[in-house]
């Protein structure tokens, strides 16, 4: 699934004569005059990324016992802050190793939760490839020990640092039991640099009579309504924004059509590098949204237009994601 957004962009480029989608990278979709309003992402200052891991083996979940004074002796998932010059994937590998003693190979992000636009947590699933489970005798500043527990034991017997692990564990178990073998349900961060926090939407609609055989996307036209240079709707977080992911999607959808009925299915992709720190600490989150209005009703805002994708493989993948589930959007 990691290259699906790129494939969609290429499909649009191939069909829209003369178009050239602006590169959503370090420069982003912005004019120079707007640059002063944007909030640059600086790790440890304007942005914080948390990574956590749900690892399940033979029905048991990997947990670690906290060593920090504020929560010492309580249990939690392996988790921690991403460090400077570190990718999300590198961060979760390091945290699992430090807190449990085990080597972790990430396979997919399964859910993302956030607090407004300055704190994001990315929960991974994957496999243990080696190492030795940390014992109480090996405790250090990272953790006291680690262990494997059934979900019933976790929620009935362990003293947990916080109840926020329940939806993460539930999502992890669901992935291992029903999605692990399906490549469409695997999504790791795409290495693309960003200076800012960007929300991008892939908004889809089908014709009722052609359900799942054709697919229409909402694209924003180029500057001054130029339909030859379309791109996916997006929003770049600025210095004055106080919003979460849900409210960012709501604002974008209101701009498309203030009375529209829609459903946000989850994340299609996460783009992030984190290197070099200070220059590209930002990320781009692309979400999949399905709208429910007849095509003939059009879209109220004439800055947008319909684009039909006819490449059947892309159509099938989008509908499989809608049916099987994208990376989950979790509300704190």
Coordinates of C-alpha atoms in Angstrom, one line a residue:
X1 CA 0.0 0.0 0.0
X2 CA 3.0 2.3 0.5
X3 CA 3.2 3.4 -3.1
X4 CA -0.6 3.7 -3.7
X5 CA -0.7 7.5 -3.5
X6 CA 2.2 7.8 -5.9
X7 CA 0.4 5.4 -8.3
X8 CA -2.7 7.5 -8.1
X9 CA -0.8 10.7 -8.8
X10 CA 0.9 9.1 -11.8
X11 CA -2.5 8.0 -13.1
X12 CA -3.8 11.6 -12.9
X13 CA -0.6 13.0 -14.6
X14 CA -1.1 10.5 -17.4
X15 CA -4.7 11.5 -18.0
X16 CA -4.5 15.3 -17.5
X17 CA -2.7 16.7 -20.5
X18 CA -0.1 19.3 -19.6
X19 CA -0.5 18.8 -15.8
X20 CA 2.4 18.6 -13.4
X21 CA 1.5 17.8 -9.9
X22 CA 3.5 20.1 -7.5
X23 CA 6.0 18.0 -5.5
X24 CA 4.6 17.7 -2.0
X25 CA 8.1 17.7 -0.4
X26 CA 10.2 20.2 1.4
X27 CA 8.8 23.1 -0.6
X28 CA 5.2 21.9 -0.3
X29 CA 2.1 23.3 -2.1
X30 CA 2.5 26.9 -1.0
X31 CA 3.3 30.3 -2.4
X32 CA 6.3 32.2 -1.1
X33 CA 4.0 34.9 0.3
X34 CA 2.3 32.3 2.5
X35 CA 5.5 30.9 3.9
X36 CA 5.7 33.2 6.9
X37 CA 2.5 31.9 8.2
X38 CA 3.5 28.2 8.2
X39 CA 4.6 26.4 11.3
X40 CA 7.8 24.6 10.7
X41 CA 8.1 21.3 12.4
X42 CA 11.0 21.1 14.8
X43 CA 11.3 17.9 16.8
X44 CA 11.2 18.6 20.6
X45 CA 10.0 22.2 20.0
X46 CA 6.9 22.4 17.8
X47 CA 6.3 18.6 17.2
X48 CA 6.6 15.4 19.2
X49 CA 6.4 11.9 17.7
X50 CA 5.7 8.8 19.8
X51 CA 6.1 5.3 18.5
X52 CA 4.7 2.2 20.1
X53 CA 4.6 -1.5 19.2
X54 CA 1.9 -4.2 19.6
X55 CA 3.7 -7.5 19.2
X56 CA 1.6 -10.7 19.4
X57 CA 2.9 -14.2 19.5
X58 CA 0.8 -17.3 20.3
X59 CA -2.0 -15.1 21.7
X60 CA 0.3 -13.2 24.0
X61 CA 1.2 -9.5 23.8
X62 CA 4.6 -8.1 24.6
X63 CA 4.6 -5.7 27.5
X64 CA 7.2 -3.8 29.5
X65 CA 7.4 -2.7 33.1
X66 CA 8.1 1.0 33.6
X67 CA 11.3 2.2 35.4
X68 CA 10.6 5.9 35.4
X69 CA 9.9 7.4 38.8
X70 CA 6.5 8.9 37.8
X71 CA 5.1 5.5 36.8
X72 CA 7.6 2.9 38.2
X73 CA 6.3 -0.6 38.4
X74 CA 3.3 -0.2 36.0
X75 CA 3.0 -2.0 32.7
X76 CA 2.8 -0.5 29.2
X77 CA 3.4 -1.3 25.6
X78 CA 7.0 -0.7 24.4
X79 CA 6.9 2.9 23.4
X80 CA 8.8 6.2 23.5
X81 CA 9.7 9.4 21.7
X82 CA 11.4 9.6 18.4
X83 CA 14.8 11.2 18.6
X84 CA 16.5 13.7 16.4
X85 CA 17.8 12.3 13.1
X86 CA 15.7 9.2 13.5
X87 CA 12.9 7.9 11.3
X88 CA 9.7 6.5 12.8
X89 CA 10.7 3.0 11.9
X90 CA 14.1 3.4 13.4
X91 CA 12.5 4.9 16.6
X92 CA 10.2 1.9 17.2
X93 CA 13.0 -0.6 16.6
X94 CA 15.2 1.2 19.1
X95 CA 12.4 1.5 21.7
X96 CA 11.5 -2.2 21.6
X97 CA 15.1 -3.2 21.9
X98 CA 15.8 -0.8 24.8
X99 CA 12.7 -1.7 26.8
X100 CA 12.3 -5.4 26.1
X101 CA 15.7 -6.6 25.0
X102 CA 14.2 -8.0 21.8
X103 CA 14.9 -7.2 18.2
X104 CA 11.8 -6.0 16.4
X105 CA 11.1 -5.9 12.6
X106 CA 8.2 -3.5 11.9
X107 CA 5.7 -4.7 9.2
X108 CA 3.0 -2.0 9.3
X109 CA 1.6 1.0 11.1
X110 CA -1.9 0.0 12.3
X111 CA -3.2 3.2 13.9
X112 CA -2.3 6.8 14.5
X113 CA -3.6 9.0 17.3
X114 CA -2.8 12.6 18.0
X115 CA -3.4 15.6 20.2
X116 CA -4.0 18.6 18.0
X117 CA -1.1 19.0 15.6
X118 CA 1.9 19.0 17.9
X119 CA 1.8 15.3 19.2
X120 CA 1.4 12.2 17.1
X121 CA 1.6 8.5 18.1
X122 CA 2.3 5.8 15.5
X123 CA 1.6 2.2 16.6
X124 CA 3.4 -0.5 14.7
X125 CA 3.0 -4.3 14.4
X126 CA 5.7 -6.7 13.4
X127 CA 7.9 -9.7 14.2
X128 CA 10.5 -10.5 16.8
X129 CA 13.7 -11.6 15.1
X130 CA 16.0 -12.2 18.0
X131 CA 17.3 -10.8 21.3
X132 CA 16.7 -11.9 24.9
X133 CA 13.6 -10.9 26.9
X134 CA 14.7 -8.4 29.7
X135 CA 14.5 -9.8 33.2
X136 CA 14.0 -8.0 36.5
X137 CA 17.7 -8.6 37.2
X138 CA 18.6 -6.6 34.0
X139 CA 16.5 -3.6 34.8
X140 CA 17.9 -0.2 33.8
X141 CA 16.6 3.4 33.2
X142 CA 14.6 2.3 30.2
X143 CA 12.5 -0.4 31.9
X144 CA 12.4 -2.9 34.8
X145 CA 11.5 -6.0 32.8
X146 CA 9.4 -7.3 29.9
X147 CA 7.0 -10.1 29.5
X148 CA 4.3 -11.8 27.4
X149 CA 0.7 -11.7 28.6
X150 CA -2.7 -12.7 27.3
X151 CA -5.1 -9.8 26.7
X152 CA -7.3 -11.0 29.6
X153 CA -4.3 -11.0 31.9
X154 CA -3.3 -7.5 30.8
X155 CA -6.6 -6.0 31.6
X156 CA -7.4 -8.0 34.7
X157 CA -4.1 -8.6 36.5
X158 CA -1.5 -6.0 35.4
X159 CA -1.4 -2.5 36.9
X160 CA -1.3 -0.4 33.7
X161 CA 0.3 3.0 33.3
X162 CA -2.7 4.1 31.3
X163 CA -5.9 2.7 29.8
X164 CA -5.0 4.2 26.4
X165 CA -3.3 0.9 25.5
X166 CA -6.6 -1.0 25.2
X167 CA -7.6 0.4 21.8
X168 CA -4.0 -0.1 20.5
X169 CA -3.9 -3.7 21.7
X170 CA -7.3 -4.4 20.3
X171 CA -6.3 -2.9 16.9
X172 CA -3.1 -5.0 17.0
X173 CA -4.8 -8.3 17.7
X174 CA -7.3 -7.6 14.9
X175 CA -4.4 -7.0 12.5
X176 CA -2.6 -10.2 13.4
X177 CA -5.8 -12.3 13.3
X178 CA -7.5 -10.9 10.1
X179 CA -5.0 -8.7 8.1
X180 CA -1.5 -10.0 8.6
X181 CA -1.5 -12.1 5.4
X182 CA -3.0 -9.3 3.2
X183 CA -0.4 -7.0 1.5
X184 CA -2.9 -4.3 1.1
X185 CA -3.0 -4.0 5.0
X186 CA 0.7 -3.3 5.3
X187 CA 1.8 0.3 5.4
X188 CA 5.2 1.6 6.5
X189 CA 6.3 5.2 6.4
X190 CA 7.4 6.5 3.0
X191 CA 10.7 8.3 3.0
X192 CA 9.8 11.7 1.7
X193 CA 11.1 14.9 3.4
X194 CA 8.7 17.6 4.7
X195 CA 9.3 20.8 6.6
X196 CA 5.7 21.1 7.8
X197 CA 2.8 19.1 9.0
X198 CA 0.5 18.4 6.0
X199 CA -2.9 16.8 5.8
X200 CA -3.8 15.5 2.3
X201 CA -7.1 13.9 1.3
X202 CA -7.8 11.2 -1.3
X203 CA -11.6 11.8 -1.7
X204 CA -13.5 9.1 -3.7
X205 CA -17.0 8.6 -5.1
X206 CA -18.5 5.8 -7.2
X207 CA -21.5 5.8 -9.5
X208 CA -24.3 3.8 -7.8
X209 CA -24.9 1.9 -11.0
X210 CA -21.2 1.1 -11.4
X211 CA -20.5 0.2 -7.8
X212 CA -16.8 -0.7 -7.5
X213 CA -16.2 -0.8 -11.3
X214 CA -15.4 2.9 -11.7
X215 CA -14.0 5.5 -9.3
X216 CA -14.1 9.3 -9.2
X217 CA -11.7 11.5 -7.2
X218 CA -12.1 15.0 -6.1
X219 CA -9.2 17.1 -7.2
X220 CA -8.4 20.8 -6.5
X221 CA -7.7 22.8 -9.6
X222 CA -4.5 24.6 -10.2
X223 CA -4.0 28.3 -9.5
X224 CA -6.8 30.6 -10.6
X225 CA -9.0 27.5 -11.4
X226 CA -6.7 26.1 -14.0
X227 CA -8.0 22.5 -14.5
X228 CA -4.8 21.4 -16.3
X229 CA -2.8 21.4 -13.0
X230 CA -4.9 19.5 -10.4
X231 CA -3.8 18.0 -7.1
X232 CA -5.3 16.3 -4.1
X233 CA -6.9 18.6 -1.5
X234 CA -4.4 19.4 1.3
X235 CA -3.8 21.6 4.3
X236 CA -0.5 22.8 5.7
X237 CA -0.5 23.5 9.5
X238 CA 0.2 27.2 10.1
X239 CA 1.4 29.0 13.2
X240 CA -2.2 29.9 14.3
X241 CA -3.8 26.5 13.8
X242 CA -5.3 24.7 16.9
X243 CA -6.8 21.5 15.4
X244 CA -6.6 17.8 15.4
X245 CA -6.7 15.5 12.4
X246 CA -10.5 15.2 12.5
X247 CA -11.0 19.0 12.5
X248 CA -8.5 19.3 9.7
X249 CA -10.4 16.8 7.6
X250 CA -13.7 18.7 8.4
X251 CA -12.2 22.0 7.2
X252 CA -11.0 20.5 4.0
X253 CA -14.4 18.8 3.3
X254 CA -16.3 22.0 4.1
X255 CA -14.1 23.8 1.4
X256 CA -15.1 21.1 -1.1
X257 CA -18.8 21.2 -0.2
X258 CA -20.2 22.6 3.1
X259 CA -23.2 20.2 3.1
X260 CA -21.4 17.1 2.0
X261 CA -21.9 13.7 3.7
X262 CA -18.7 11.7 4.0
X263 CA -16.8 9.0 5.9
X264 CA -13.1 9.0 6.8
X265 CA -11.8 5.5 6.4
X266 CA -8.3 6.1 7.7
X267 CA -4.8 6.7 6.5
X268 CA -3.4 5.8 3.1
X269 CA 0.2 6.8 3.7
X270 CA 2.6 8.5 6.1
X271 CA 5.5 10.4 4.6
X272 CA 8.5 11.2 6.9
X273 CA 12.3 11.1 7.0
X274 CA 13.4 13.1 10.0
X275 CA 16.9 13.5 8.5
X276 CA 18.6 16.0 8.8
X277 CA 16.8 17.0 11.9
X278 CA 15.7 20.6 12.0
X279 CA 15.2 20.8 8.3
X280 CA 12.7 18.0 7.6
X281 CA 11.1 17.1 10.9
X282 CA 7.6 17.4 9.3
X283 CA 5.3 14.8 7.8
X284 CA 2.5 14.3 5.4
X285 CA -0.5 12.3 6.4
X286 CA -2.8 11.2 3.5
X287 CA -6.3 10.1 4.4
X288 CA -8.9 8.2 2.4
X289 CA -12.4 9.8 2.5
X290 CA -15.5 8.5 0.7
X291 CA -18.3 10.9 -0.1
X292 CA -22.0 10.2 -0.6
X293 CA -23.6 12.5 -3.1
X294 CA -24.7 11.8 -6.7
X295 CA -22.1 12.8 -9.2
X296 CA -24.6 14.8 -11.2
X297 CA -25.1 17.1 -8.2
X298 CA -21.5 18.3 -8.7
X299 CA -19.4 20.1 -6.0
X300 CA -20.5 23.5 -4.8
X301 CA -17.0 25.0 -4.7
X302 CA -15.8 25.5 -8.3
X303 CA -12.2 25.3 -7.2
X304 CA -12.6 21.5 -7.4
X305 CA -13.4 19.0 -10.1
X306 CA -14.1 15.3 -10.7
X307 CA -11.4 13.0 -12.1
X308 CA -12.3 9.5 -13.2
X309 CA -9.7 6.7 -12.6
X310 CA -10.2 3.8 -15.0
X311 CA -7.1 1.8 -14.1
X312 CA -8.8 -1.3 -12.6
X313 CA -5.9 -2.3 -10.4
X314 CA -6.0 1.0 -8.6
X315 CA -9.8 0.9 -8.3
X316 CA -9.6 -2.6 -6.8
X317 CA -7.0 -1.5 -4.3
X318 CA -9.0 1.5 -3.1
X319 CA -12.2 -0.5 -2.6
X320 CA -10.2 -3.3 -0.9
X321 CA -8.9 -0.7 1.5
X322 CA -12.4 0.6 2.2
X323 CA -13.6 -3.0 2.8
X324 CA -10.6 -4.3 4.7
X325 CA -9.6 -1.1 6.6
X326 CA -6.9 1.5 6.3
X327 CA -4.5 2.5 9.0
X328 CA -6.9 3.4 11.8
X329 CA -7.5 7.0 12.9
X330 CA -7.7 6.9 16.7
X331 CA -9.2 9.8 18.7
X332 CA -7.6 10.4 22.1

